[in-house]
């Protein structure tokens, strides 16, 4: 399985390899092993590689490595590419400016203020003129209902207020 890489990618990987050798992240054998497989192909299946020290491009012509300018795109074994990318990560981190860690999370969209439901203007209750429920007039003594016009209780003759 191969993946498309650019010559710039390959140069980055070459630097990462060289860096790994310098820092001891990889032994010389490991670097040589990776470099031996560090061969990409162009569309015509011509093999290309880059010197990890010289960063010089070569392609293989009749079994010989000949210096040449690389094509715009190359195919590299995915497995190798992943190894090289893993190498590249710490090396490029040291070389380039630190990327901001966290992109600021977008400001939380404020909760929509609820449109106030119009409070229905209360239909003014007509202040009813206090219609006193006509309390039946009662005799204070016997408690019987007595007619409003009477002055005395018809039962016991008590004087009504
Ligand atoms: Zn009475």
Tab-separated table of C-alpha atoms and ligand atoms in Angstrom:
chain	number	residue	atom	x	y	z
A	1	UNK	CA	0.000	0.000	0.000
A	2	UNK	CA	1.446	3.286	-1.083
A	3	UNK	CA	0.665	6.868	-0.404
A	4	UNK	CA	1.361	9.977	-2.396
A	5	UNK	CA	4.035	12.208	-0.968
A	6	UNK	CA	5.708	15.323	-2.258
A	7	UNK	CA	9.464	15.798	-2.515
A	8	UNK	CA	9.093	18.263	0.350
A	9	UNK	CA	7.581	15.492	2.482
A	10	UNK	CA	10.526	13.254	1.646
A	11	UNK	CA	12.992	16.004	2.568
A	12	UNK	CA	11.223	16.458	5.881
A	13	UNK	CA	11.444	12.738	6.522
A	14	UNK	CA	15.116	12.729	5.589
A	15	UNK	CA	15.764	15.491	8.099
A	16	UNK	CA	13.811	13.573	10.704
A	17	UNK	CA	15.947	10.501	10.044
A	18	UNK	CA	19.104	12.503	10.334
A	19	UNK	CA	17.812	14.161	13.461
A	20	UNK	CA	16.937	10.793	14.995
A	21	UNK	CA	20.459	9.604	14.305
A	22	UNK	CA	21.963	12.694	15.898
A	23	UNK	CA	19.828	12.592	18.991
A	24	UNK	CA	20.143	8.849	19.419
A	25	UNK	CA	16.423	8.293	19.062
A	26	UNK	CA	17.426	5.643	16.544
A	27	UNK	CA	20.627	3.681	16.304
A	28	UNK	CA	22.736	4.012	13.188
A	29	UNK	CA	21.559	0.562	12.136
A	30	UNK	CA	17.956	1.575	12.480
A	31	UNK	CA	18.508	4.736	10.508
A	32	UNK	CA	20.342	2.805	7.790
A	33	UNK	CA	17.559	0.263	7.708
A	34	UNK	CA	14.941	2.940	7.286
A	35	UNK	CA	17.048	4.795	4.769
A	36	UNK	CA	17.495	1.642	2.743
A	37	UNK	CA	13.720	1.422	2.434
A	38	UNK	CA	13.382	5.154	2.008
A	39	UNK	CA	12.683	4.836	-1.649
A	40	UNK	CA	9.707	6.312	-3.391
A	41	UNK	CA	8.392	5.677	-6.859
A	42	UNK	CA	7.068	8.023	-9.441
A	43	UNK	CA	4.201	7.301	-11.812
A	44	UNK	CA	6.577	5.465	-14.162
A	45	UNK	CA	7.766	3.222	-11.320
A	46	UNK	CA	11.138	4.916	-11.356
A	47	UNK	CA	12.676	4.803	-7.918
A	48	UNK	CA	13.659	7.964	-6.142
A	49	UNK	CA	15.460	8.628	-2.937
A	50	UNK	CA	17.070	11.465	-1.109
A	51	UNK	CA	20.329	11.528	0.783
A	52	UNK	CA	19.622	12.082	4.431
A	53	UNK	CA	22.752	14.140	4.861
A	54	UNK	CA	22.999	15.802	1.485
A	55	UNK	CA	19.266	16.099	0.817
A	56	UNK	CA	20.235	15.389	-2.757
A	57	UNK	CA	17.688	13.685	-4.930
A	58	UNK	CA	18.573	10.630	-6.945
A	59	UNK	CA	16.638	8.327	-9.139
A	60	UNK	CA	17.627	4.896	-10.221
A	61	UNK	CA	18.552	4.529	-13.828
A	62	UNK	CA	19.682	1.107	-15.041
A	63	UNK	CA	20.468	0.083	-11.494
A	64	UNK	CA	22.456	3.214	-10.698
A	65	UNK	CA	21.500	6.141	-8.539
A	66	UNK	CA	21.701	9.265	-10.619
A	67	UNK	CA	21.264	12.749	-9.277
A	68	UNK	CA	18.124	14.408	-10.608
A	69	UNK	CA	15.316	16.787	-9.744
A	70	UNK	CA	12.365	14.916	-8.246
A	71	UNK	CA	8.905	14.862	-9.778
A	72	UNK	CA	6.107	16.719	-8.074
A	73	UNK	CA	4.538	13.608	-6.626
A	74	UNK	CA	5.924	10.309	-5.434
A	75	UNK	CA	4.504	7.133	-4.007
A	76	UNK	CA	5.894	5.927	-0.726
A	77	UNK	CA	5.082	2.792	1.239
A	78	UNK	CA	2.443	3.723	3.759
A	79	UNK	CA	4.102	1.712	6.500
A	80	UNK	CA	7.394	3.515	6.020
A	81	UNK	CA	5.652	6.829	5.766
A	82	UNK	CA	3.995	6.284	9.140
A	83	UNK	CA	7.330	5.448	10.759
A	84	UNK	CA	8.886	8.555	9.266
A	85	UNK	CA	5.958	10.724	10.264
A	86	UNK	CA	6.302	9.515	13.835
A	87	UNK	CA	9.975	10.468	13.713
A	88	UNK	CA	9.209	13.757	12.126
A	89	UNK	CA	6.797	14.866	14.786
A	90	UNK	CA	9.219	15.538	17.651
A	91	UNK	CA	11.895	16.866	15.313
A	92	UNK	CA	9.623	19.370	13.640
A	93	UNK	CA	8.193	20.395	16.977
A	94	UNK	CA	11.633	21.416	18.099
A	95	UNK	CA	12.326	23.259	14.879
A	96	UNK	CA	9.139	25.163	14.352
A	97	UNK	CA	7.358	27.638	16.490
A	98	UNK	CA	5.007	26.011	18.929
A	99	UNK	CA	1.572	25.720	17.525
A	100	UNK	CA	-1.091	27.075	19.802
A	101	UNK	CA	-2.336	24.221	21.888
A	102	UNK	CA	-6.016	24.763	21.847
A	103	UNK	CA	-8.036	26.701	19.369
A	104	UNK	CA	-10.362	28.749	21.471
A	105	UNK	CA	-13.692	27.139	21.583
A	106	UNK	CA	-16.252	29.337	19.937
A	107	UNK	CA	-18.110	31.449	22.392
A	108	UNK	CA	-21.164	29.678	23.514
A	109	UNK	CA	-24.122	30.969	21.666
A	110	UNK	CA	-26.203	32.712	24.245
A	111	UNK	CA	-29.439	31.091	25.013
A	112	UNK	CA	-32.140	32.970	23.191
A	113	UNK	CA	-33.935	35.282	25.526
A	114	UNK	CA	-37.444	34.025	25.608
A	115	UNK	CA	-39.820	36.393	23.955
A	116	UNK	CA	-41.982	37.514	26.784
A	117	UNK	CA	-45.449	36.226	26.416
A	118	UNK	CA	-47.625	39.298	26.548
A	119	UNK	CA	-49.372	39.302	29.809
A	120	UNK	CA	-52.982	39.879	28.946
A	121	UNK	CA	-54.089	43.135	30.380
A	122	UNK	CA	-56.648	42.061	32.884
A	123	UNK	CA	-60.056	43.233	32.003
A	124	UNK	CA	-60.755	45.481	34.926
A	125	UNK	CA	-63.211	43.837	37.136
A	126	UNK	CA	-65.769	46.529	37.771
A	127	UNK	CA	-65.439	47.187	41.386
A	128	UNK	CA	-68.867	46.142	42.269
A	129	UNK	CA	-70.426	48.535	44.601
A	130	UNK	CA	-70.448	46.405	47.692
A	131	UNK	CA	-73.843	44.986	47.461
A	132	UNK	CA	-74.263	43.713	50.960
A	133	UNK	CA	-75.875	40.422	50.755
A	134	UNK	CA	-79.059	41.244	52.427
A	135	UNK	CA	-78.668	39.701	55.778
A	136	UNK	CA	-82.032	38.686	56.962
A	137	UNK	CA	-82.991	40.656	59.947
A	138	UNK	CA	-83.109	38.464	62.937
A	139	UNK	CA	-84.387	38.837	66.379
A	140	UNK	CA	-81.457	39.096	68.756
A	141	UNK	CA	-83.236	36.999	71.306
A	142	UNK	CA	-84.853	34.124	69.468
A	143	UNK	CA	-82.912	34.347	66.251
A	144	UNK	CA	-85.929	34.186	64.049
A	145	UNK	CA	-86.092	36.027	60.823
A	146	UNK	CA	-88.145	39.096	61.110
A	147	UNK	CA	-89.413	41.436	58.472
A	148	UNK	CA	-87.355	44.536	57.907
A	149	UNK	CA	-90.154	46.847	58.722
A	150	UNK	CA	-91.001	45.356	62.072
A	151	UNK	CA	-89.942	47.026	65.234
A	152	UNK	CA	-90.627	44.101	67.482
A	153	UNK	CA	-90.107	40.391	67.089
A	154	UNK	CA	-93.407	38.791	66.245
A	155	UNK	CA	-92.626	35.801	68.365
A	156	UNK	CA	-91.361	37.182	71.614
A	157	UNK	CA	-91.899	40.879	71.304
A	158	UNK	CA	-88.237	41.714	71.666
A	159	UNK	CA	-87.469	45.200	70.516
A	160	UNK	CA	-85.459	44.949	67.280
A	161	UNK	CA	-82.452	47.177	66.664
B	1	LIG	ZN1	-87.767	37.049	68.886
